[in-house]
Amino acid sequence: MFESNEILDKLPKHLMQFVTTQDYEFYSPIDHAVWRYVMKKNVQYLSKYAHESYLTGLAKTGISMDHVPNMYGMNRILKEIGWAAVAVNGLIPTKAFLEFQAHNVLVIASDIRQKEDIEYTPSPDIIHESAGHAPIIANVEYAEFLRRIGEIGAKAISSSYDQELYEATRHLTNLKGSSGANDKELAEAEEKVKDLQHKEVEPSEMAKIRNLHWWSVEYGLIGELGEPKIYGAGLLSSIGESSWCMSAKVKKLPFTLETADYNFDYTKPQPQLFVTPNFAHLSYVLDELANSMALRRGGHKGLTKLIESKQLGTIELSTGLQISGLFSKILLNEEGKVAYFQTNGKTALAYHEKELLGHGITTHGHGFGSPIGKLKGINLAIEDMSPRDLEFYNIYEGRFVNLTFEGDITVAGEVITGKRTLKGKIILISFRNCTVKHKEVILFRPEYGIYDMAVGKKIVSAFSGPADPNSFDLTVPLSLPNVKIPKNKEQNKLENLYLAVKKIGSNSNELQTVFREAQENFPDEWLLYLEILDAIKEENVKLKKEVIKHLNQIKFRNQKVAHLIEVGLNLS
């Protein structure tokens, strides 16, 4: 079962579709050995090259060096610093990932890399998430940046290209997790992802946020440009890249707004990295990017981005009224400002992120359109009119009115009522027997029913997703969890040897027996011999020499793992 807590209880219900239970019994003795190797190497190396928050954060978050962390244990400790963690299966949409961060929740892929990928894996795993992300959030300045990039990023507008790339990547992930996928299907799916990644397109807001997130949260460096420290989770969790990134072969550039324009390829070592002088500077750059987004700028450009995205989005008017739906049409007045907007299909109206009673997708199931701006020849906008002003201009209950807006939009009908805020500001006016036109083109007819007209001088914000998440069904297709392949006798025998080393501890005779059995059946299982070496007491010099000799023989036979063995020997 999934175990919740105070922080997780506050998550919006649409995010819960991604949450799964961590199957702790799924981790094999080999998985725990992989964890130990990576953690020992990381702590030894990163004590010199990581930001000071990393080691102190490891202690604060209670992450053990000895075994894969249990999510429930992590949550008990993360709660102390105002965060929580959830396990997920497979790839989840970037927007959802960022939304979790906005609610102070770390998303942890519960899979763990295989021994063959011990230095680096392009797919997120529990080493990357818990040993990479969790320790650094103990730094309050960084944790606030992480929350804010989640909050702002979740509102960033995607492009249709972003969605296509996500779908292609999700399909590839599903194939890799499926036991029935053939080589041809995998090759075709990989080729499609590769083609999309190299396609030249104008970066969307979401792409820029994703880039900024990558070069900070995942692959960030901090401090002096010539001698930086590591804080990015991708580097902290990769014993290969954490060494590589410090070499002169990797360019070190200042972390600025231009960083958001640098794309990345997660399957390759990064050719350049970006250095922030301190964690506060991250928030400064994030604010610069946010100031260029439709979230803060609104206007016709923001609405145009929503239309081009072909995805659910929201505009907020100057009165605070929020309209959420699939935007399809925009008409401008002579000054280039929005005079009219239209959605197609299910639409909901909200105020302060809460759906207006009676104005959900049931009422507006076929779309919503409205003029905005000022009336022709009248300097006073409707939203600024007092009740006496409204009566003077005939915008009053039971009266027939003919309104002409700048941009040649006319609304002619009988006023039913208006909806106001607590402060008395009018945000919506309803009409019966209403006709709405743009010049001679009819936009709404009396036979369509009640016409609800939004009130607002301008669009002050445009962002991805609904204002009130409860207004829509936000269920999305998910990546499939990795298929658990049944273990054969050989695999079970190998795992039992790993398990035996941990159980018997430093018992010399039993370790000798395990060592002999390993030599006979698994002569090249280098990680197992490092585990045996770690368990040997100092005084057992003879066995220690034998194990080291065998490891050196593996180094000679297999150059691919020679450096891994050498690292392990230095750590023992």
Coordinates of C-alpha atoms in Angstrom, one line a residue:
M1 CA 0.0 0.0 0.0
F2 CA 1.0 3.7 -0.5
E3 CA 1.7 5.4 2.8
S4 CA 0.7 9.1 2.9
N5 CA 1.7 12.0 5.2
E6 CA 0.8 15.6 5.8
I7 CA 2.6 17.0 2.7
L8 CA 1.4 14.2 0.4
D9 CA -2.2 14.7 1.7
K10 CA -2.2 18.2 0.1
L11 CA -1.3 17.0 -3.4
P12 CA -3.9 17.7 -6.1
K13 CA -5.7 14.5 -6.9
H14 CA -4.6 14.5 -10.5
L15 CA -1.0 14.0 -9.4
M16 CA -1.9 10.9 -7.5
Q17 CA -2.3 8.9 -10.7
F18 CA 1.5 8.9 -11.1
V19 CA 2.2 7.6 -7.5
T20 CA 2.9 4.0 -6.9
T21 CA 4.1 1.8 -4.0
Q22 CA 7.8 1.1 -3.7
D23 CA 8.1 -2.6 -3.9
Y24 CA 11.1 -2.8 -1.5
E25 CA 11.2 -6.6 -1.8
F26 CA 11.9 -6.2 -5.5
Y27 CA 15.5 -5.0 -4.7
S28 CA 17.9 -7.9 -5.0
P29 CA 21.1 -8.4 -3.0
I30 CA 23.0 -7.3 -6.1
D31 CA 20.9 -4.1 -6.2
H32 CA 22.0 -3.3 -2.7
A33 CA 25.6 -4.0 -3.6
V34 CA 25.3 -1.6 -6.5
W35 CA 23.9 1.1 -4.1
R36 CA 26.8 0.5 -1.7
Y37 CA 29.5 0.8 -4.4
V38 CA 28.1 4.0 -5.8
M39 CA 27.5 5.6 -2.4
K40 CA 31.0 4.7 -1.2
K41 CA 32.6 6.1 -4.3
N42 CA 30.4 9.2 -4.3
V43 CA 31.1 10.1 -0.6
Q44 CA 34.8 9.5 -1.0
Y45 CA 35.0 11.7 -4.2
L46 CA 32.3 14.2 -3.5
S47 CA 33.7 15.1 -0.1
K48 CA 36.2 17.1 -2.1
Y49 CA 34.2 18.2 -5.1
A50 CA 30.6 18.5 -4.0
H51 CA 29.0 21.6 -2.4
E52 CA 29.1 21.4 1.4
S53 CA 25.3 21.0 1.5
Y54 CA 25.7 17.5 0.0
L55 CA 27.4 15.7 2.9
T56 CA 25.4 17.6 5.5
G57 CA 22.3 16.8 3.5
L58 CA 23.1 13.1 3.4
A59 CA 23.1 13.1 7.2
K60 CA 19.9 15.2 7.5
T61 CA 17.9 13.0 5.1
G62 CA 19.1 9.8 6.7
I63 CA 20.1 8.1 3.5
S64 CA 22.1 4.9 4.4
M65 CA 25.3 4.0 2.8
D66 CA 24.5 0.3 3.2
H67 CA 21.2 -0.3 1.4
V68 CA 18.7 1.1 -1.0
P69 CA 16.6 3.7 0.9
N70 CA 13.1 2.8 1.9
M71 CA 10.6 5.5 0.8
Y72 CA 8.8 5.5 4.1
G73 CA 11.9 6.0 6.1
M74 CA 13.0 8.8 3.7
N75 CA 9.6 10.5 4.2
R76 CA 9.8 10.5 7.9
I77 CA 13.1 12.4 7.7
L78 CA 12.3 14.6 4.7
K79 CA 9.2 15.8 6.6
E80 CA 11.6 17.6 9.0
I81 CA 12.8 19.9 6.2
G82 CA 9.3 20.4 4.8
W83 CA 9.5 17.9 1.9
A84 CA 8.3 14.5 1.0
A85 CA 9.0 11.9 -1.7
V86 CA 6.8 9.6 -3.8
A87 CA 7.7 6.6 -6.0
V88 CA 6.7 6.5 -9.7
N89 CA 6.9 4.0 -12.4
G90 CA 8.4 5.0 -15.7
L91 CA 8.4 8.4 -17.4
I92 CA 5.9 11.0 -16.3
P93 CA 5.1 14.3 -18.1
T94 CA 7.5 17.2 -17.4
K95 CA 4.6 19.3 -16.3
A96 CA 3.6 16.7 -13.7
F97 CA 7.2 16.3 -12.5
L98 CA 7.4 20.1 -12.0
E99 CA 4.0 20.2 -10.2
F100 CA 5.3 17.7 -7.7
Q101 CA 8.3 20.0 -7.0
A102 CA 5.9 22.9 -6.6
H103 CA 4.3 21.0 -3.8
N104 CA 7.6 20.2 -2.1
V105 CA 7.5 16.6 -3.3
L106 CA 10.5 14.7 -4.8
V107 CA 9.6 12.3 -7.6
I108 CA 11.6 9.1 -7.2
A109 CA 11.9 6.5 -9.9
S110 CA 12.0 3.3 -7.8
D111 CA 14.0 1.3 -10.3
I112 CA 17.7 0.9 -9.8
R113 CA 20.4 0.8 -12.4
Q114 CA 22.0 -2.5 -13.3
K115 CA 25.6 -3.4 -12.5
E116 CA 26.5 -2.8 -16.2
D117 CA 25.3 0.8 -15.9
I118 CA 26.8 1.4 -12.5
E119 CA 28.6 4.6 -13.5
Y120 CA 25.8 6.3 -15.4
T121 CA 22.3 5.6 -16.6
P122 CA 20.3 8.0 -18.8
S123 CA 17.1 6.8 -17.1
P124 CA 16.2 8.2 -13.7
D125 CA 16.6 5.7 -10.9
I126 CA 16.6 5.6 -7.2
I127 CA 20.3 6.4 -6.9
H128 CA 19.8 9.5 -9.0
E129 CA 16.7 10.6 -7.2
S130 CA 17.5 9.8 -3.6
A131 CA 21.3 10.1 -3.4
G132 CA 21.3 13.0 -5.9
H133 CA 18.3 15.2 -5.3
A134 CA 17.4 14.6 -1.7
P135 CA 20.6 15.7 0.1
I136 CA 20.8 19.1 -1.6
I137 CA 17.3 20.1 -0.6
A138 CA 18.4 20.3 3.0
N139 CA 19.9 23.6 1.9
V140 CA 16.9 26.0 2.3
E141 CA 17.9 28.5 -0.4
Y142 CA 18.2 25.7 -3.0
A143 CA 15.0 24.0 -1.8
E144 CA 13.1 27.2 -2.4
F145 CA 14.5 27.5 -5.9
L146 CA 13.5 23.9 -6.5
R147 CA 10.0 24.6 -5.4
R148 CA 9.7 27.8 -7.5
I149 CA 11.1 26.3 -10.7
G150 CA 8.4 23.7 -10.2
E151 CA 5.7 26.2 -9.6
I152 CA 6.6 28.4 -12.5
G153 CA 7.5 25.5 -14.8
A154 CA 4.2 23.8 -14.2
K155 CA 2.5 26.9 -15.8
A156 CA 4.9 27.1 -18.8
I157 CA 3.2 26.6 -22.1
S158 CA 4.4 23.7 -24.2
S159 CA 4.4 23.3 -27.9
S160 CA 2.9 20.5 -30.0
Y161 CA 6.5 19.4 -30.7
D162 CA 7.1 19.0 -26.9
Q163 CA 4.1 16.7 -26.7
E164 CA 5.2 14.7 -29.7
L165 CA 8.7 14.2 -28.2
Y166 CA 7.1 13.1 -24.9
E167 CA 4.8 10.6 -26.6
A168 CA 7.7 9.2 -28.6
T169 CA 9.9 8.9 -25.5
R170 CA 7.1 7.3 -23.5
H171 CA 6.5 4.8 -26.2
L172 CA 10.2 3.9 -26.2
T173 CA 10.2 3.6 -22.4
N174 CA 7.2 1.3 -22.6
L175 CA 8.9 -0.9 -25.2
K176 CA 12.1 -1.2 -23.2
G177 CA 10.0 -2.2 -20.2
S178 CA 8.1 -4.8 -22.2
S179 CA 9.3 -8.4 -22.5
G180 CA 7.5 -8.7 -25.8
A181 CA 9.2 -5.9 -27.7
N182 CA 11.4 -7.0 -30.7
D183 CA 14.6 -5.4 -32.0
K184 CA 12.9 -3.8 -35.0
E185 CA 10.3 -2.0 -32.8
L186 CA 13.0 -0.8 -30.4
A187 CA 15.2 0.5 -33.3
E188 CA 12.3 2.3 -34.9
A189 CA 11.3 3.9 -31.6
E190 CA 14.9 5.0 -30.8
E191 CA 15.3 6.4 -34.3
K192 CA 12.1 8.5 -33.9
V193 CA 13.2 9.9 -30.6
K194 CA 16.6 10.7 -32.0
D195 CA 15.1 12.4 -35.1
L196 CA 12.8 14.5 -32.9
Q197 CA 15.7 15.5 -30.5
H198 CA 17.7 16.8 -33.4
K199 CA 14.8 18.6 -35.1
E200 CA 15.3 22.4 -35.1
V201 CA 12.3 24.1 -33.6
E202 CA 11.6 27.4 -31.8
P203 CA 12.0 26.5 -28.1
S204 CA 8.7 26.7 -26.2
E205 CA 8.4 28.1 -22.6
M206 CA 8.4 24.6 -21.3
A207 CA 11.6 23.8 -23.3
K208 CA 13.4 26.8 -21.8
I209 CA 12.3 25.8 -18.3
R210 CA 13.4 22.2 -19.0
N211 CA 16.8 23.4 -20.1
L212 CA 17.2 25.7 -17.1
H213 CA 16.2 22.8 -14.8
W214 CA 18.7 20.5 -16.5
W215 CA 21.6 22.8 -16.2
S216 CA 20.9 23.6 -12.5
V217 CA 18.9 20.9 -10.7
E218 CA 20.4 18.0 -12.7
Y219 CA 23.8 19.2 -13.9
G220 CA 24.6 22.4 -12.0
L221 CA 27.9 23.6 -10.6
I222 CA 28.3 26.3 -8.0
G223 CA 31.1 28.7 -6.8
E224 CA 34.0 30.1 -8.7
L225 CA 34.1 29.6 -12.5
G226 CA 37.6 28.2 -12.3
E227 CA 37.1 25.9 -9.3
P228 CA 33.4 25.1 -8.9
K229 CA 31.7 22.5 -6.7
I230 CA 29.0 20.0 -7.7
Y231 CA 25.3 20.3 -6.7
G232 CA 23.3 18.9 -9.7
A233 CA 21.7 15.5 -9.0
G234 CA 22.8 14.0 -12.3
L235 CA 26.4 14.7 -11.4
L236 CA 26.1 13.7 -7.7
S237 CA 24.6 10.3 -8.7
S238 CA 27.0 9.5 -11.5
I239 CA 30.4 8.3 -10.5
G240 CA 31.5 8.6 -14.2
E241 CA 30.2 12.1 -14.9
S242 CA 31.1 13.6 -11.5
S243 CA 34.8 12.9 -12.4
W244 CA 34.4 13.9 -16.0
C245 CA 32.7 17.2 -15.3
M246 CA 35.7 18.5 -13.4
S247 CA 38.1 18.0 -16.3
A248 CA 39.2 20.8 -18.7
K249 CA 37.4 19.0 -21.5
V250 CA 34.1 20.3 -20.1
K251 CA 33.5 24.0 -20.7
K252 CA 32.4 26.0 -17.6
L253 CA 30.1 28.9 -18.4
P254 CA 28.3 31.4 -16.2
F255 CA 24.7 30.5 -15.3
T256 CA 22.6 33.3 -16.9
L257 CA 19.3 33.7 -18.7
E258 CA 21.0 32.5 -21.9
T259 CA 21.5 29.1 -20.2
A260 CA 17.8 28.4 -21.0
D261 CA 18.7 28.4 -24.8
Y262 CA 21.2 25.4 -24.5
N263 CA 19.5 22.1 -25.3
F264 CA 20.9 18.8 -24.0
D265 CA 21.2 15.2 -25.0
Y266 CA 20.7 13.0 -21.9
T267 CA 22.3 10.0 -23.5
K268 CA 25.8 11.6 -23.8
P269 CA 28.3 13.3 -21.4
Q270 CA 27.6 17.0 -21.3
P271 CA 30.0 19.2 -23.4
Q272 CA 29.5 22.2 -21.2
L273 CA 28.2 23.0 -17.7
F274 CA 27.0 26.2 -16.1
V275 CA 28.2 27.6 -12.8
T276 CA 26.1 29.7 -10.5
P277 CA 27.9 31.8 -7.9
N278 CA 25.4 30.9 -5.2
F279 CA 22.0 29.3 -4.8
A280 CA 20.2 32.7 -4.6
H281 CA 21.5 33.5 -8.1
L282 CA 19.4 30.6 -9.4
S283 CA 16.2 32.3 -8.3
Y284 CA 17.3 35.5 -9.9
V285 CA 17.8 33.9 -13.3
L286 CA 14.5 32.0 -12.9
D287 CA 12.7 35.3 -12.3
E288 CA 14.3 36.8 -15.4
L289 CA 12.9 33.9 -17.5
A290 CA 9.5 34.0 -15.8
N291 CA 9.3 37.7 -16.7
S292 CA 9.4 36.8 -20.4
M293 CA 6.6 34.1 -20.0
A294 CA 3.0 34.5 -20.8
L295 CA 2.3 33.7 -17.2
R296 CA 3.4 37.2 -16.3
R297 CA 2.9 39.0 -19.6
G298 CA -0.5 37.8 -20.8
G299 CA -1.7 39.8 -23.9
H300 CA -2.3 38.5 -27.4
K301 CA 1.1 36.9 -27.5
G302 CA 0.3 34.8 -24.5
L303 CA -3.1 33.8 -26.0
T304 CA -1.4 33.0 -29.3
K305 CA 1.0 30.6 -27.5
L306 CA -1.9 28.8 -26.0
I307 CA -3.7 28.4 -29.3
E308 CA -0.5 27.1 -31.0
S309 CA 0.1 24.6 -28.2
K310 CA -3.2 22.9 -28.9
Q311 CA -3.3 22.0 -25.2
L312 CA -5.5 22.8 -22.3
G313 CA -4.6 26.3 -20.9
T314 CA -5.9 29.3 -19.0
I315 CA -6.1 33.0 -19.5
E316 CA -6.7 35.4 -16.7
L317 CA -8.4 38.7 -17.2
S318 CA -7.7 42.0 -15.4
T319 CA -10.8 41.4 -13.2
G320 CA -9.3 38.1 -12.0
L321 CA -11.7 35.9 -14.0
Q322 CA -10.0 32.8 -15.4
I323 CA -11.1 30.9 -18.5
S324 CA -9.7 27.4 -19.0
G325 CA -10.0 25.3 -22.1
L326 CA -8.6 24.7 -25.6
F327 CA -8.2 28.1 -27.1
S328 CA -8.9 28.3 -30.8
K329 CA -9.6 31.9 -32.0
I330 CA -8.4 35.4 -31.4
L331 CA -9.6 38.7 -32.8
L332 CA -7.6 41.9 -32.4
N333 CA -8.6 45.5 -32.3
E334 CA -6.9 48.3 -34.3
E335 CA -4.3 48.7 -31.5
G336 CA -3.3 45.0 -31.8
K337 CA -5.0 44.1 -28.4
V338 CA -7.2 41.2 -27.9
A339 CA -10.8 42.1 -28.7
Y340 CA -12.3 38.6 -28.7
F341 CA -11.3 35.0 -27.8
Q342 CA -12.9 31.6 -28.3
T343 CA -12.4 28.1 -26.9
N344 CA -13.5 24.8 -28.4
G345 CA -15.1 22.1 -26.3
K346 CA -15.1 21.8 -22.6
T347 CA -14.4 25.1 -20.8
A348 CA -14.5 26.2 -17.2
L349 CA -14.5 29.6 -15.5
A350 CA -12.8 30.2 -12.3
Y351 CA -11.8 33.0 -9.9
H352 CA -8.7 32.6 -7.7
E353 CA -8.1 29.1 -9.0
K354 CA -11.6 28.0 -7.8
E355 CA -14.3 27.1 -10.3
L356 CA -17.3 29.5 -10.4
L357 CA -20.4 27.7 -9.3
G358 CA -22.5 26.9 -12.4
H359 CA -19.7 27.6 -14.8
G360 CA -17.9 24.3 -15.2
I361 CA -17.6 22.0 -18.2
T362 CA -21.2 20.9 -18.0
T363 CA -22.4 24.5 -18.6
H364 CA -19.7 25.3 -21.1
G365 CA -19.3 22.0 -22.8
H366 CA -19.2 23.4 -26.3
G367 CA -16.8 26.2 -25.9
F368 CA -16.8 29.8 -24.6
G369 CA -16.2 33.1 -26.4
S370 CA -16.2 36.6 -25.2
P371 CA -15.2 40.2 -26.1
I372 CA -12.8 42.0 -23.8
G373 CA -11.6 45.5 -23.7
K374 CA -13.4 48.8 -23.7
L375 CA -16.7 49.8 -25.3
K376 CA -16.4 52.2 -28.3
G377 CA -16.5 55.8 -27.3
I378 CA -16.6 55.2 -23.6
N379 CA -13.4 55.7 -21.6
L380 CA -14.7 53.9 -18.5
A381 CA -14.3 50.1 -18.8
I382 CA -17.2 47.9 -17.7
E383 CA -15.1 46.4 -14.9
D384 CA -14.5 49.9 -13.4
M385 CA -18.2 50.9 -13.6
S386 CA -20.2 51.4 -10.4
P387 CA -23.8 50.1 -10.1
R388 CA -25.0 53.6 -11.1
D389 CA -22.6 53.7 -14.1
L390 CA -23.9 50.2 -15.3
E391 CA -27.5 51.4 -15.0
F392 CA -26.6 54.6 -16.9
Y393 CA -25.2 52.6 -19.8
N394 CA -28.3 50.2 -19.6
I395 CA -26.2 47.3 -18.4
Y396 CA -28.9 46.4 -15.9
E397 CA -31.1 43.4 -15.0
G398 CA -34.1 43.0 -17.2
R399 CA -33.0 45.6 -19.8
F400 CA -32.1 45.0 -23.4
V401 CA -28.7 46.4 -24.3
N402 CA -26.6 46.8 -27.4
L403 CA -22.9 46.9 -26.6
T404 CA -20.2 47.7 -29.2
F405 CA -16.6 47.0 -28.2
E406 CA -13.4 48.3 -29.7
G407 CA -12.6 45.7 -32.4
D408 CA -16.1 45.8 -33.8
I409 CA -17.6 43.2 -31.5
T410 CA -21.3 43.7 -30.7
V411 CA -23.3 42.1 -28.0
A412 CA -27.1 42.6 -28.1
G413 CA -29.4 41.0 -25.6
E414 CA -31.4 41.1 -22.4
V415 CA -29.3 41.3 -19.3
I416 CA -30.2 38.6 -16.8
T417 CA -27.7 39.2 -14.0
G418 CA -24.0 39.8 -13.2
K419 CA -21.5 37.9 -11.1
R420 CA -19.3 39.9 -8.7
T421 CA -16.3 39.3 -6.5
L422 CA -16.4 39.8 -2.7
K423 CA -15.1 43.4 -3.3
G424 CA -18.1 44.1 -5.6
K425 CA -16.2 44.0 -8.9
I426 CA -18.3 42.6 -11.8
I427 CA -16.5 39.7 -13.6
L428 CA -19.3 38.1 -15.7
I429 CA -22.6 39.2 -17.2
S430 CA -25.3 36.8 -18.5
F431 CA -27.8 37.6 -21.3
R432 CA -30.8 35.9 -22.9
N433 CA -32.0 36.3 -26.5
C434 CA -28.4 37.4 -27.2
T435 CA -26.6 37.9 -30.5
V436 CA -22.8 38.4 -30.7
K437 CA -21.2 39.6 -33.9
H438 CA -17.8 40.5 -35.3
K439 CA -18.8 43.1 -37.9
E440 CA -21.3 41.0 -39.9
V441 CA -20.1 37.6 -38.8
I442 CA -22.3 36.0 -36.2
L443 CA -20.4 34.5 -33.2
F444 CA -23.4 33.6 -31.0
R445 CA -27.1 33.2 -31.7
P446 CA -30.1 33.5 -29.4
E447 CA -31.0 29.8 -30.0
Y448 CA -27.7 28.7 -28.4
G449 CA -29.2 29.6 -25.0
I450 CA -27.8 31.8 -22.2
Y451 CA -24.8 33.9 -23.2
D452 CA -22.2 34.5 -20.5
M453 CA -19.9 37.5 -21.3
A454 CA -16.5 37.7 -19.5
V455 CA -15.7 41.1 -18.1
G456 CA -12.1 42.4 -18.4
K457 CA -10.0 45.1 -20.0
K458 CA -7.2 42.8 -20.9
I459 CA -5.5 39.4 -20.5
V460 CA -3.0 39.7 -17.7
S461 CA -1.8 36.1 -17.7
A462 CA -1.8 33.0 -19.9
F463 CA -0.5 29.6 -18.7
S464 CA -0.6 25.9 -19.2
G465 CA -3.3 23.8 -17.6
P466 CA -6.6 24.6 -15.9
A467 CA -7.0 27.3 -13.2
D468 CA -8.9 24.8 -11.0
P469 CA -7.5 21.2 -11.6
N470 CA -10.8 19.8 -10.3
S471 CA -12.6 21.2 -13.3
F472 CA -11.2 18.7 -15.8
D473 CA -10.3 15.0 -16.0
L474 CA -6.5 15.3 -16.1
T475 CA -5.8 11.5 -16.5
V476 CA -3.0 10.8 -19.0
P477 CA -1.6 7.7 -20.5
L478 CA 1.3 6.4 -18.3
S479 CA 4.6 4.6 -19.0
L480 CA 4.4 1.0 -18.1
P481 CA 6.5 -0.3 -15.2
N482 CA 9.5 -2.4 -16.0
V483 CA 8.5 -6.0 -16.4
K484 CA 10.0 -8.3 -13.7
I485 CA 11.7 -11.0 -15.6
P486 CA 11.6 -14.3 -13.7
K487 CA 15.0 -15.3 -12.3
N488 CA 16.7 -18.5 -13.5
K489 CA 18.7 -20.8 -11.2
E490 CA 22.0 -19.2 -12.0
Q491 CA 20.7 -15.7 -11.1
N492 CA 19.2 -17.1 -7.8
K493 CA 22.5 -18.8 -7.0
L494 CA 24.5 -15.5 -7.7
E495 CA 22.1 -13.4 -5.5
N496 CA 22.4 -16.0 -2.7
L497 CA 26.2 -15.5 -2.7
Y498 CA 25.8 -11.7 -2.4
L499 CA 23.3 -12.2 0.4
A500 CA 25.6 -14.7 2.1
V501 CA 28.4 -12.2 2.3
K502 CA 26.2 -9.7 4.1
K503 CA 24.8 -12.3 6.5
I504 CA 28.0 -13.9 7.6
G505 CA 29.9 -10.6 8.0
S506 CA 33.6 -11.1 8.8
N507 CA 33.4 -14.9 9.5
S508 CA 36.7 -16.0 7.9
N509 CA 35.8 -19.6 7.2
E510 CA 32.4 -18.9 5.7
L511 CA 33.8 -16.1 3.6
Q512 CA 36.4 -18.5 2.3
T513 CA 33.7 -20.9 1.3
V514 CA 31.7 -18.1 -0.5
F515 CA 34.9 -17.0 -2.3
R516 CA 35.6 -20.5 -3.5
E517 CA 32.1 -21.0 -4.8
A518 CA 32.2 -17.7 -6.5
Q519 CA 35.5 -18.5 -8.2
E520 CA 34.0 -21.8 -9.5
N521 CA 30.7 -20.5 -10.7
F522 CA 31.1 -16.7 -11.3
P523 CA 34.7 -16.0 -11.9
D524 CA 34.1 -12.5 -13.5
E525 CA 31.5 -11.2 -11.0
W526 CA 33.8 -8.3 -9.9
L527 CA 31.3 -6.6 -7.6
L528 CA 30.8 -9.7 -5.6
Y529 CA 34.6 -10.0 -4.9
L530 CA 34.6 -6.3 -3.8
E531 CA 31.8 -7.2 -1.4
I532 CA 33.8 -10.1 0.0
L533 CA 36.9 -7.9 0.3
D534 CA 35.0 -5.3 2.3
A535 CA 33.8 -8.0 4.7
I536 CA 37.3 -9.5 5.4
K537 CA 38.9 -8.6 8.7
E538 CA 42.3 -6.9 8.6
E539 CA 44.1 -9.8 10.2
N540 CA 42.9 -12.2 7.6
V541 CA 45.7 -11.2 5.3
K542 CA 45.9 -14.5 3.3
L543 CA 42.2 -14.4 2.1
K544 CA 42.5 -10.7 1.4
K545 CA 45.5 -11.3 -0.8
E546 CA 43.7 -14.1 -2.7
V547 CA 40.6 -11.9 -3.4
I548 CA 42.8 -9.0 -4.5
K549 CA 44.7 -11.3 -6.8
H550 CA 41.5 -12.6 -8.3
L551 CA 40.2 -9.0 -8.9
N552 CA 43.5 -8.1 -10.6
Q553 CA 43.0 -11.1 -12.9
I554 CA 39.5 -9.9 -13.8
K555 CA 41.0 -6.5 -14.6
F556 CA 43.4 -8.1 -17.0
R557 CA 40.6 -10.1 -18.7
N558 CA 38.1 -7.3 -18.9
Q559 CA 39.4 -3.8 -19.5
K560 CA 35.8 -2.4 -19.4
V561 CA 35.6 -3.0 -15.7
A562 CA 39.2 -2.5 -14.8
H563 CA 38.8 1.1 -13.6
L564 CA 35.7 0.1 -11.6
I565 CA 37.7 -2.6 -9.8
E566 CA 40.6 -0.2 -9.2
V567 CA 38.2 2.3 -7.6
G568 CA 36.7 -0.4 -5.5
L569 CA 40.2 -1.6 -4.3
N570 CA 41.1 2.0 -3.4
L571 CA 37.9 2.3 -1.3
S572 CA 38.4 -1.0 0.5

